[in-house]
Short mmCIF file of C-alpha atoms and ligand atoms in Angstrom, two decimals:
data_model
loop_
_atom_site.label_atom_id
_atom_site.label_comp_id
_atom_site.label_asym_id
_atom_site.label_seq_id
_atom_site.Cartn_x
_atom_site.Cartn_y
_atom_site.Cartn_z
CA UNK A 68 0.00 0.00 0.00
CA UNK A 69 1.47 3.79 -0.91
CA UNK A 70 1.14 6.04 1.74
CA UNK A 71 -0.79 8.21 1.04
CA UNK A 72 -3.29 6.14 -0.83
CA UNK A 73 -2.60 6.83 -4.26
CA UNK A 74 -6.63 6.59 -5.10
CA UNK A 75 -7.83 8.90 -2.35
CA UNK A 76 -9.11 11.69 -3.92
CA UNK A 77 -6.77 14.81 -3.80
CA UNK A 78 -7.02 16.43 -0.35
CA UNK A 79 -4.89 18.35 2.08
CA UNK A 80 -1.89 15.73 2.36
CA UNK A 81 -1.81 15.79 -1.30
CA UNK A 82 -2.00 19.68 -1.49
CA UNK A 83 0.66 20.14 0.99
CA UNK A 84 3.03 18.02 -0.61
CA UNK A 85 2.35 20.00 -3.92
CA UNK A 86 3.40 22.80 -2.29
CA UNK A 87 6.95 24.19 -2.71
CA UNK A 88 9.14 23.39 0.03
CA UNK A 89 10.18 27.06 0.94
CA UNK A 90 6.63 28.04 0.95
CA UNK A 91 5.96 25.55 3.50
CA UNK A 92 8.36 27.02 5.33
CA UNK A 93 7.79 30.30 5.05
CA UNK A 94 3.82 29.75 6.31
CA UNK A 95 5.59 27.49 9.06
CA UNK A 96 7.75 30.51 9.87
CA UNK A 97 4.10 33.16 9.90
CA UNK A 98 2.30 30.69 11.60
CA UNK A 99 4.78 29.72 14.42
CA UNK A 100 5.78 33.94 15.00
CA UNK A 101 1.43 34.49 15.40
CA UNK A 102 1.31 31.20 17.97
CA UNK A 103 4.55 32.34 20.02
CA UNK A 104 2.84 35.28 20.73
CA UNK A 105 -0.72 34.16 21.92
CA UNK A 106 0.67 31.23 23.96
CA UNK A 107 3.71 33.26 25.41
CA UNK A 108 5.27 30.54 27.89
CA UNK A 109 3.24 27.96 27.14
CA UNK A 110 4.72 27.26 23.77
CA UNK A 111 7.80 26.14 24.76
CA UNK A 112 6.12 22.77 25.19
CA UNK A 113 5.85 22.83 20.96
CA UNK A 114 9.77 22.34 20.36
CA UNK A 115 9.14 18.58 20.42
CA UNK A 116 8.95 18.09 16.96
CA UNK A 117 12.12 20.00 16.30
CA UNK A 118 13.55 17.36 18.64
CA UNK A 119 12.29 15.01 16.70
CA UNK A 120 13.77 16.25 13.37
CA UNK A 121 17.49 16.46 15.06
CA UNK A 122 17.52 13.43 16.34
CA UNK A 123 16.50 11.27 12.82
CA UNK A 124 18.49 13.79 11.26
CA UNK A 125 21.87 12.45 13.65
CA UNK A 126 20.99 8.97 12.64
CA UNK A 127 20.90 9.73 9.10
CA UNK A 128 24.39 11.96 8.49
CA UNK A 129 26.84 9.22 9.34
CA UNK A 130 25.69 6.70 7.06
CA UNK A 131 24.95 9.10 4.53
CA UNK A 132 28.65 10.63 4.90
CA UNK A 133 29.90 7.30 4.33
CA UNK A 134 27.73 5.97 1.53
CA UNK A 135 28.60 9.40 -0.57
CA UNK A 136 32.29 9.52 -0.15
CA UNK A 137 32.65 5.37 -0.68
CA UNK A 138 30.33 6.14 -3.92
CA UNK A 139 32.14 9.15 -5.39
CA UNK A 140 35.57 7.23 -5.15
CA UNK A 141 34.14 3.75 -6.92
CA UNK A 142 31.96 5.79 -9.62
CA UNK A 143 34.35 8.24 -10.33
CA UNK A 144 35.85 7.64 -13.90
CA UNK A 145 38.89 9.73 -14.04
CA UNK A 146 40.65 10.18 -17.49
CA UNK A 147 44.57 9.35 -16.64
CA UNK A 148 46.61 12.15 -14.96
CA UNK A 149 43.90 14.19 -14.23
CA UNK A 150 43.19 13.57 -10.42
CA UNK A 151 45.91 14.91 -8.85
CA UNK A 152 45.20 17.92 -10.48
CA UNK A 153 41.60 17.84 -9.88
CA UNK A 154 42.53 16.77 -6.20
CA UNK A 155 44.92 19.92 -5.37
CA UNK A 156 42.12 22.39 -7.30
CA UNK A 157 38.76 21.06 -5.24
CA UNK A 158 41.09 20.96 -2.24
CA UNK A 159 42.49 24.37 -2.17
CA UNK A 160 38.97 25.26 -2.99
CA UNK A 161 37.55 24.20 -0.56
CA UNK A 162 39.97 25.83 2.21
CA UNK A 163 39.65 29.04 1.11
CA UNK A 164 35.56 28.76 1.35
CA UNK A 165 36.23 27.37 5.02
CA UNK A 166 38.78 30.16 5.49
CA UNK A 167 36.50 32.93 4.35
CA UNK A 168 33.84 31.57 6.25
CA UNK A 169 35.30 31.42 9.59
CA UNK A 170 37.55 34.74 8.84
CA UNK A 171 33.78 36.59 8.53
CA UNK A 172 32.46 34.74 11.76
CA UNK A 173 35.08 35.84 13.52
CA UNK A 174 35.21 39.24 12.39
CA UNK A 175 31.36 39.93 12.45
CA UNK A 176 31.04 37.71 15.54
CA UNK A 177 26.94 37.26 14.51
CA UNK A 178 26.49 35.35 17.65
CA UNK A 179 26.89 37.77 19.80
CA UNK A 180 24.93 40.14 18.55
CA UNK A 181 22.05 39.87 21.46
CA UNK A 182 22.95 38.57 25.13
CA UNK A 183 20.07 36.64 24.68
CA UNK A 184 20.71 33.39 22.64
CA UNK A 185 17.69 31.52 21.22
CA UNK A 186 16.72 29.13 23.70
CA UNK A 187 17.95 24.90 23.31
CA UNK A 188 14.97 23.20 22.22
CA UNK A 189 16.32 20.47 24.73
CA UNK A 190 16.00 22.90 27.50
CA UNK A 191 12.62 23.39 26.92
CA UNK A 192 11.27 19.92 26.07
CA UNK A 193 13.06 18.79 29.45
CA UNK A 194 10.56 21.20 31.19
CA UNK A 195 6.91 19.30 29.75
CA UNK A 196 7.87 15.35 29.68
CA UNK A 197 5.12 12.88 28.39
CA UNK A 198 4.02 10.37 25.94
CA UNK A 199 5.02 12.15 23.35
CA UNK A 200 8.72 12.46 24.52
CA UNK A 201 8.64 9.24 25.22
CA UNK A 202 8.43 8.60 21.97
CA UNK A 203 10.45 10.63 20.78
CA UNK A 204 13.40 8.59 23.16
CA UNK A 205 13.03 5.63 20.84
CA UNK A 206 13.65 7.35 17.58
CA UNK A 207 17.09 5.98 17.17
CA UNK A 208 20.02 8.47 17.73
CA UNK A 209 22.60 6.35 14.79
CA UNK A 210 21.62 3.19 12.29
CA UNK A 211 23.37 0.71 13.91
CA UNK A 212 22.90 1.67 17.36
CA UNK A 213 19.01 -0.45 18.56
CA UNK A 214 20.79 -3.24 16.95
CA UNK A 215 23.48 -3.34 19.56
CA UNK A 216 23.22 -5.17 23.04
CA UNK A 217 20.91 -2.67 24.37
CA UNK A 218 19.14 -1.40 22.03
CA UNK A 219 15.24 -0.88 22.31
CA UNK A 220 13.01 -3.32 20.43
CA UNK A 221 11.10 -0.04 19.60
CA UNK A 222 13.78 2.22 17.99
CA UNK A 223 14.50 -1.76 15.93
CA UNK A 224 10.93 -1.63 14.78
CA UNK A 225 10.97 2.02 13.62
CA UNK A 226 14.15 1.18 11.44
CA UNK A 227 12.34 -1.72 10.11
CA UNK A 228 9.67 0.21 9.07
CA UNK A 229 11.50 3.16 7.51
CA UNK A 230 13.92 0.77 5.62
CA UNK A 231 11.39 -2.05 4.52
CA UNK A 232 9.07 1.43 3.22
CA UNK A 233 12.12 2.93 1.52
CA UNK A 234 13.49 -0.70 -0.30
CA UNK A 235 9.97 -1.48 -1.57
CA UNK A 236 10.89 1.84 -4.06
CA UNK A 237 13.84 -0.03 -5.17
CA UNK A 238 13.20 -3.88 -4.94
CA UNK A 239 13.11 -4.58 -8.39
CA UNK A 240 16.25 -3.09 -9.27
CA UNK A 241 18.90 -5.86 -10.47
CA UNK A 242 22.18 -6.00 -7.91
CA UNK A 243 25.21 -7.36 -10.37
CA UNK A 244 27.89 -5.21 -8.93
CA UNK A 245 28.96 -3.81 -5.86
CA UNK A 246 28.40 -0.60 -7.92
CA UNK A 247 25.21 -0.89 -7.82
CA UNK A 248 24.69 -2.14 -4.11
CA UNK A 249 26.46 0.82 -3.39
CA UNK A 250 23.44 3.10 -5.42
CA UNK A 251 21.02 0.62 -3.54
CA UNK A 252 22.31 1.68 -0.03
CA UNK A 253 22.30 5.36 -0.89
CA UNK A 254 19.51 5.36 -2.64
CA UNK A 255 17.46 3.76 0.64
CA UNK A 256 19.18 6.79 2.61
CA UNK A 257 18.07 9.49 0.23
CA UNK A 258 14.14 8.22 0.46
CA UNK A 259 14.31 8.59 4.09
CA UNK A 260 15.97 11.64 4.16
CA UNK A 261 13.42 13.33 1.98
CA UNK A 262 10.40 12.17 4.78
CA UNK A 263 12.93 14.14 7.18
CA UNK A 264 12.67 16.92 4.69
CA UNK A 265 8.79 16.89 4.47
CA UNK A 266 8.65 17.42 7.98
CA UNK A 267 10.83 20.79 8.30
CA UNK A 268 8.16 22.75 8.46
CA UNK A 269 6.38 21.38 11.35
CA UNK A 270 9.62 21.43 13.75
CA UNK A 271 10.42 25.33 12.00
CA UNK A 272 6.86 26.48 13.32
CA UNK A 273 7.36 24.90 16.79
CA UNK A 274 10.61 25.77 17.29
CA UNK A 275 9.55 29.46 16.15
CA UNK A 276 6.72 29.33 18.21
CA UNK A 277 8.92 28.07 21.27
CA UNK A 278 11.37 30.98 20.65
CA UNK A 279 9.44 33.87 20.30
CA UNK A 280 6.96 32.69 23.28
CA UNK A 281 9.69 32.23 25.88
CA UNK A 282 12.61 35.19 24.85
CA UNK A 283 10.83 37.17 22.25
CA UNK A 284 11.68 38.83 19.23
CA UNK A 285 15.02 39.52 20.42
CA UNK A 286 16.42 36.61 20.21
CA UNK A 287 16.18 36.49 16.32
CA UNK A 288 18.88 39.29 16.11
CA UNK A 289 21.73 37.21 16.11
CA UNK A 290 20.36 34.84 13.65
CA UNK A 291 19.93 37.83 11.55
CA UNK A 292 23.47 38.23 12.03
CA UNK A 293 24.51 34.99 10.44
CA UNK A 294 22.24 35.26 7.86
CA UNK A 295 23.98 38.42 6.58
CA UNK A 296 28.03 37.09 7.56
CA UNK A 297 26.90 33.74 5.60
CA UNK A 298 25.78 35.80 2.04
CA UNK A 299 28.61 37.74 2.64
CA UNK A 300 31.12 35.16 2.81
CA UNK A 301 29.51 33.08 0.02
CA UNK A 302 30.08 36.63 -2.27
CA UNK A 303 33.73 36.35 -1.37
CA UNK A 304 33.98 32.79 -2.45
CA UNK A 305 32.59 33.87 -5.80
CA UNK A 306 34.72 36.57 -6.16
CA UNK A 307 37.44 33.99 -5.18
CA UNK A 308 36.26 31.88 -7.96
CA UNK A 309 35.53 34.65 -10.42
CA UNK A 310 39.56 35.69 -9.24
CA UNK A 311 41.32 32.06 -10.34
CA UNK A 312 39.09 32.06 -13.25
CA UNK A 313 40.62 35.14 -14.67
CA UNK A 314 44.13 34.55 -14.46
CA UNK A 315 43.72 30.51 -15.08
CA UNK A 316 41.58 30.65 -17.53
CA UNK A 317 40.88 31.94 -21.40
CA UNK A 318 37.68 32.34 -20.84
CA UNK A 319 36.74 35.68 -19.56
CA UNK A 320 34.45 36.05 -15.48
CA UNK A 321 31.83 37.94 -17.44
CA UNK A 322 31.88 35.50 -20.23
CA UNK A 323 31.53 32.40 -17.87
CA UNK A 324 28.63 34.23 -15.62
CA UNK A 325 26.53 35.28 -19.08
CA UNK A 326 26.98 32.05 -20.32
CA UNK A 327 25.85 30.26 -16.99
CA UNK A 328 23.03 31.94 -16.13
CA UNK A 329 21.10 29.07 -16.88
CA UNK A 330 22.62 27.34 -14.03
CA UNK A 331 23.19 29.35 -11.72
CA UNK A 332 19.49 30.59 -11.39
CA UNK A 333 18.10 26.85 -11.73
CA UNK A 334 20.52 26.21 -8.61
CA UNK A 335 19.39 28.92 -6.63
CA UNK A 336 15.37 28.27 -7.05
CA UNK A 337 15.88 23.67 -6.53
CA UNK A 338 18.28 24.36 -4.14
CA UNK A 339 19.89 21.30 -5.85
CA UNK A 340 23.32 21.04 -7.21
CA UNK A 341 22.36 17.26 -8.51
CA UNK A 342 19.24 18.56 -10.37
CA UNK A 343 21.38 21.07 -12.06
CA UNK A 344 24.13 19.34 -12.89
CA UNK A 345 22.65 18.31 -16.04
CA UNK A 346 22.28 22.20 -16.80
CA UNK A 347 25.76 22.97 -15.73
CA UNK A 348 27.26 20.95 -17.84
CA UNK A 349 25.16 22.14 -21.06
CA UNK A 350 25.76 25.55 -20.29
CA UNK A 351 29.60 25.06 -20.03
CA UNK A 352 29.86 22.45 -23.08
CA UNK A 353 27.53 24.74 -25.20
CA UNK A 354 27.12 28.48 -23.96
CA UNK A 355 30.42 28.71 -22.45
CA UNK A 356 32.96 27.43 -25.09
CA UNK A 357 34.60 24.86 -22.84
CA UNK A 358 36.08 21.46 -24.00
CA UNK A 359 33.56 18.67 -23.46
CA UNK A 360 36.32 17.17 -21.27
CA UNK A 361 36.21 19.82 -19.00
CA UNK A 362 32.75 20.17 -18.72
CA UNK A 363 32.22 17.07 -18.09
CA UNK A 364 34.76 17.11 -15.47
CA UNK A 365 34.06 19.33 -13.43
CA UNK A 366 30.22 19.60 -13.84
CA UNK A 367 29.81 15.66 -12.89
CA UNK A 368 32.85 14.72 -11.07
CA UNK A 369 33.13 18.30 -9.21
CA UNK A 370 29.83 17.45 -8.54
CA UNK A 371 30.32 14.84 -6.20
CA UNK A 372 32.89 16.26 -4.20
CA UNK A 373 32.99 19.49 -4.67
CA UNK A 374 30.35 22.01 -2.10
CA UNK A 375 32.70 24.52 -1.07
CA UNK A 376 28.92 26.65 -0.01
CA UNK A 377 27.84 23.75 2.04
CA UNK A 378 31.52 23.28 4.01
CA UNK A 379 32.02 27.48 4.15
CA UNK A 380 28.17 27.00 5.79
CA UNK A 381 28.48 24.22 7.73
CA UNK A 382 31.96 25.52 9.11
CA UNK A 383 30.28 29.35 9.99
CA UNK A 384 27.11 27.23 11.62
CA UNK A 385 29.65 25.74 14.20
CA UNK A 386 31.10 29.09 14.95
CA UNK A 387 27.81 31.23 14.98
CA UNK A 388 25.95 28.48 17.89
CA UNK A 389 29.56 28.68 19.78
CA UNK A 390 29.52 32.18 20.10
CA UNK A 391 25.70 32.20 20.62
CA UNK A 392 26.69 29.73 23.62
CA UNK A 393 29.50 31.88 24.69
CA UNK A 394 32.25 28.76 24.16
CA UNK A 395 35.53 29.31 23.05
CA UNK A 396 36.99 27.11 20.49
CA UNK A 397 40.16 26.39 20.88
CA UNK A 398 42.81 25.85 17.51
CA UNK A 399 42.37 21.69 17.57
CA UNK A 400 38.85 22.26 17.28
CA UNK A 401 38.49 25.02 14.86
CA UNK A 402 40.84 22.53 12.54
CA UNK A 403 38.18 20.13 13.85
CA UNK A 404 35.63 22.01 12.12
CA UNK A 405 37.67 22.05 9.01
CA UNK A 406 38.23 18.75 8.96
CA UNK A 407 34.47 17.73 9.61
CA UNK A 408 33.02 20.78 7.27
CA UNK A 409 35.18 19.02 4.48
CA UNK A 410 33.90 15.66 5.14
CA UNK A 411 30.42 16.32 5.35
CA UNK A 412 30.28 18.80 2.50
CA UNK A 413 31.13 15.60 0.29
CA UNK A 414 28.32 14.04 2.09
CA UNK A 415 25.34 16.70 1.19
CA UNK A 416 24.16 14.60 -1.23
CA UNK A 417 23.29 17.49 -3.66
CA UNK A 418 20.29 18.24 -2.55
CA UNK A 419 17.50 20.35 -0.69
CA UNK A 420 18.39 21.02 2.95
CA UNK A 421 20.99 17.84 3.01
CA UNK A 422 23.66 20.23 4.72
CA UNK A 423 21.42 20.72 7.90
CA UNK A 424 21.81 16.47 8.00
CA UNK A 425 25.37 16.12 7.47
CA UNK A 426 25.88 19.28 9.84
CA UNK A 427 25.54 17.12 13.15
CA UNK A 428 28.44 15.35 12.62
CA UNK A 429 30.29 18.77 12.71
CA UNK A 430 28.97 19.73 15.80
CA UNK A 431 29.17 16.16 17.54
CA UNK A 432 32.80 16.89 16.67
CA UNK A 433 33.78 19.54 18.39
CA UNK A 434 30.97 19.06 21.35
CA UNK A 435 28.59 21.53 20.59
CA UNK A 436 24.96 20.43 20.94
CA UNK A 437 22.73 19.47 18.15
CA UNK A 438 19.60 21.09 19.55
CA UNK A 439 20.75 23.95 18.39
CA UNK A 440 20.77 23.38 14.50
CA UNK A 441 16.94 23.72 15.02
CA UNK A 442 17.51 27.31 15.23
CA UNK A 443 18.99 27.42 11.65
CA UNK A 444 16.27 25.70 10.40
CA UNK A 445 14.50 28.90 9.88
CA UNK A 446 16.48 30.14 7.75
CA UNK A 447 17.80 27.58 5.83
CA UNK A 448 15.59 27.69 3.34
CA UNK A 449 17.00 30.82 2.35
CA UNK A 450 20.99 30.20 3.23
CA UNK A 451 20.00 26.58 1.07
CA UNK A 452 19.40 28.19 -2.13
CA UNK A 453 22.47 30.42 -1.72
CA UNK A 454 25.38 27.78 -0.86
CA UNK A 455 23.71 25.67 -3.47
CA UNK A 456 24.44 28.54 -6.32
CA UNK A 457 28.07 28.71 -5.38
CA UNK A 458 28.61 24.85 -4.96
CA UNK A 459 27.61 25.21 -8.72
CA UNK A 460 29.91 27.67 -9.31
CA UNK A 461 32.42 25.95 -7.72
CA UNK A 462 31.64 23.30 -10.69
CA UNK A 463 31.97 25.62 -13.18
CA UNK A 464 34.90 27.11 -12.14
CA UNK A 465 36.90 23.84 -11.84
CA UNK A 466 35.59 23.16 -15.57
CA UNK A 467 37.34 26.60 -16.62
CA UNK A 468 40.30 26.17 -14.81
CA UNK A 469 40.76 22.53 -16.30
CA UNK A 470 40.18 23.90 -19.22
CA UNK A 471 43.42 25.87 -19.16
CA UNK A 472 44.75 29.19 -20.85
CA UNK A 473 44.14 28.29 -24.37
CA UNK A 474 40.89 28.34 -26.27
CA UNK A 475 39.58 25.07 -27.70
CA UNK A 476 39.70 26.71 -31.15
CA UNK A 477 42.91 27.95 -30.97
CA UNK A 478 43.83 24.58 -30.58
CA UNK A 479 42.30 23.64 -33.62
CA UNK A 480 43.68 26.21 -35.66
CA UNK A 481 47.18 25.59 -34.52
CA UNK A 482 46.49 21.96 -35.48
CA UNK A 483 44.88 22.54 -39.22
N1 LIG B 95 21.39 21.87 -1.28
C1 LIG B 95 22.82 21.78 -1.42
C2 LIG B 95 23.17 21.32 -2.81
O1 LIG B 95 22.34 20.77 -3.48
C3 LIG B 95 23.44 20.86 -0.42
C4 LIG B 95 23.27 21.48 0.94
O2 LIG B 95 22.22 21.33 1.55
O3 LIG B 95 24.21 22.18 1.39
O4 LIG B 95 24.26 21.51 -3.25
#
C-alpha cells in the first residue's frame, strides 16, 4: 500500500506536498511567529517536533557521509593524470571557502549580537515530559545503534519500518555489482531523508513558536546576524572563484557568468546542485565554449565532491551556535571544524536542505549540541538556495580552470 493512498481523492496531504518546500516554510515561519505570541510561555512545550527532526536527522548523516564519499571514489571515472590535479584544485577550494567563512564569523562575531541566545529546544522539552517524549526517546540516535546489546526493540521496529518502506521503491532493481549495491544503499538513505525533509516545516513552526513565546523577538537578532556574515562570505567565495578564473583561464568572469546563467538561477530556485548538474554541464559544453572534457569534469565529477557553499556553511554554523553559547573554540577544534566541514560537504548529497543532516556530525565533533541546528532551520531555506548557487559555481569554475589558458579553437587552428 502507498502512503498516502494513491486513489484517495486529492485532499490536504496531497496539497501540501504540492506545495513548494520554501513556501511551506515560510507559512511554518508566519504561523509559528502568530502562535509564540498568543501562547507566550506555554509554547515552549511545541519544540518537540524539532527534537524530533534532530535526532532522525543524527541517525541519518553518518551513514549518509559514508555511503557518498565510498560512492564518489568507486563511480568516479577519471581520465589518466587528471586527479591529482583535480585533487589539489577542489582541495584548495575548498579551504579558502572554510577560510572565508570562519575569517567573517570571527570578524562579524553574529552570535553575539544579542545577550540573549535563542533558547535549546532540549532545555525546553526537558521542562513538559510525556508520551510524546517518550516517543520521541526511541527514535534511534545512529543506524546501527538499537541493533546493539541494548538497544530498544522499539527504535528496531521504527528502522524496520522506515527501511522495509524505503526498499519497496527499489526492490526490483537488479544487484550485479557492488556498484550498484552501493546506489542501492544510498539510494534507501536518500528516500528517508526526503520524509525528514517533508517534515521541516512542522519542527520550523514549533521551534519558532517556542522561541518567540519564551525570549521574544530579540532573540532572532543574532540569527539575523549569520544570515547576513553567511551571504557575505559566500560573495567572497565567488569573487574567489571569479579571481582564479581570470588569471587561469581563457575564458573571460563575465563570459563564464553570461553564459551560466542558466545554471546558476536553476541552482538557486531547486536548491539542488544534482538537479542542475545536467544544466551545468550544457551551459559550459555549449554556452560557455569549454572542451567537453572539462565540462564534463568538473560539472559531474566536481559534482560529487565538490560544495565549497555547504563546508564554508556548515563551518560558519559551528562558529555562529559557539559564540551564541558563549564557548571558546580552541585551535584543535576550529581545525576540527575544518576537517568535519570538508567531510560532510562531500556528504550533502546534492540536494535540498541535506547540509542541515550532514551538519551534526560537525557539531558532535567539536561538542557543541545538536539542539541547536533547530535554530537554523528557519532560515535555511533561504541560506540553502544560496550555498547551493556557489557549490555550482564551484563546478563551473573547476571546468574553466581545467580547461586551461588556451581556447579550444585555438587549438584547432594551430592543429589545421
Ligand atoms: N542543497 C545543497 C546542494 O544541493 C546541499 C546542501 O544542503 O548544502 O548543493
Amino acid at each position: 500500500m502507498q502512503f498516502p493512498p494513491t486513489d484517495a481523492p486529492p485532499g490536504l496531504w496531497a496539497r501540501w506536498l504540492a506545495t513548494p518546500l520554501y513556501l511551506r516554510i515560510l507559512g511554518a515561519l508566519v504561523l509559528g511567529l502568530l502562535t509564540g505570541v498568543v501562547l507566550g510561555e506555554q509554547a515552549g512545550a511545541l519544540a518537540m517536533p524539532a527534537k524530533l527532526m534532530l535526532r532522525m536527522l543524527s541517525a541519518l548523516a553518518p551513514p549518509l557521509i559514508l555511503f557518498a564519499i565510498v560512492r564518489a571514489l568507486v563511480m568516479a571515472e577519471l581520465p589518466a593524470g587528471t586527479a591529482p590535479r583535480l585533487a589539489k584544485l577542489l582541495l584548495l577550494n575548498t579551504t579558502v571557502a572554510i577560510a572565508i567563512g570562519l575569517l567573517v564569523a570571527n570578524l562579524l562575531q553574529p552570535g553575539t549580537w544579542h545577550e540573549v541566545g535563542p533558547t535549546p529546544p532540549a532545555a525546553v522539552a526537558r521542562n513538559a515530559p510525556g508520551p510524546l517524549e517518550q516517543f520521541v526517546d526511541n527514535i534511534p540516535r545512529s543506524l546501527l545503534g538499537p541493533l546493539t546489546d541494548n538497544g530498544s526493540v522499539v527504535s528496531v521496529i521504527i528502522l524496520a519500518i522506515a527501511f522495509g518502506i524505503a526498499l519497496r521503491h527499489l526492490r526490483d532493481r537488479p544487484l550485479r555489482t557492488v556498484r550498484d549495491a552501493i546506489d542501492v544503499g544510498f539510494d534507501a538513505l536518500i528516500v528517508i531523508l526526503r520524509w525528514v525533509i517533508e517534515i521541516i516545516p512542522f519542527g520550523i513552526f514549533g521551534i519558532i513558536a517556542s522561541i518567540v513565546g519564551t525570549k521574544g523577538f530579540a532573540a532572532f537578532i543574532p540569527l539575523g546576524g549569520f544570515v547576513v556574515a553567511v551571504v557575505l562570505a559566500l560573495l567572497l567565495q565567488a569573487g574567489w572563484y571569479l579571481v582564479r578564473i581570470r588569471f587561469g583561464s581563457w575564458v573571460r568572469p563575465g563570459q563564464v557568468l553570461r553564459g551560466t546563467r542558466d545554471a546558476l538561477v536553476m541552482a538557486f530556485s531547486t536548491a539542488s546542485s544534482t538537479a542542475t548538474m545536467p544544466v551545468t554541464y550544457a551551459c559550459l559544453r555549449d554556452k560557455v565554449g569549454l572542451r567537453e572534457r572539462s565540462a564534463s569534469l568538473g560539472a559531474l565529477v566536481g559534482a560529487n565532491f565538490n560544495n565549497d557553499g555547504t563546508a564554508l556553511y556548515e563551518a560558519m554554523a559551528a562558529l555562529f551556535i559557539a559564540q551564541v553559547l558563549g564557548m571558546e573554540l580552541s585551535l584543535t577544534q576550529q581545525l576540527l571544524v575544518v576537517v568535519t566541514s570538508m567531510a560532510a560537504s562531500v556528504g550533502a548529497a546534492g540536494i535540498p536542505e541535506a547540509g542541515l543532516v550532514t551538519m551534526t556530525m560537525v557539531f558532535m565533533a567539536v561538542g557543541l549540541p545538536v539542539e541547536y541546528i533547530a535554530v537554523l532551520f528557519s532560515v535555511d531555506w533561504f541560506l540553502d538556495r544560496c550555498r547551493t548557487t556557489i557549490n555550482v559555481m564551484g563546478d563551473i569554475n573547476v571546468s574553466a580552470l581545467l580547461d586551461g589558458r588556451q581556447r579550444r579553437d585555438e587549438l584547432l587552428e594551430k592543429a589545421g
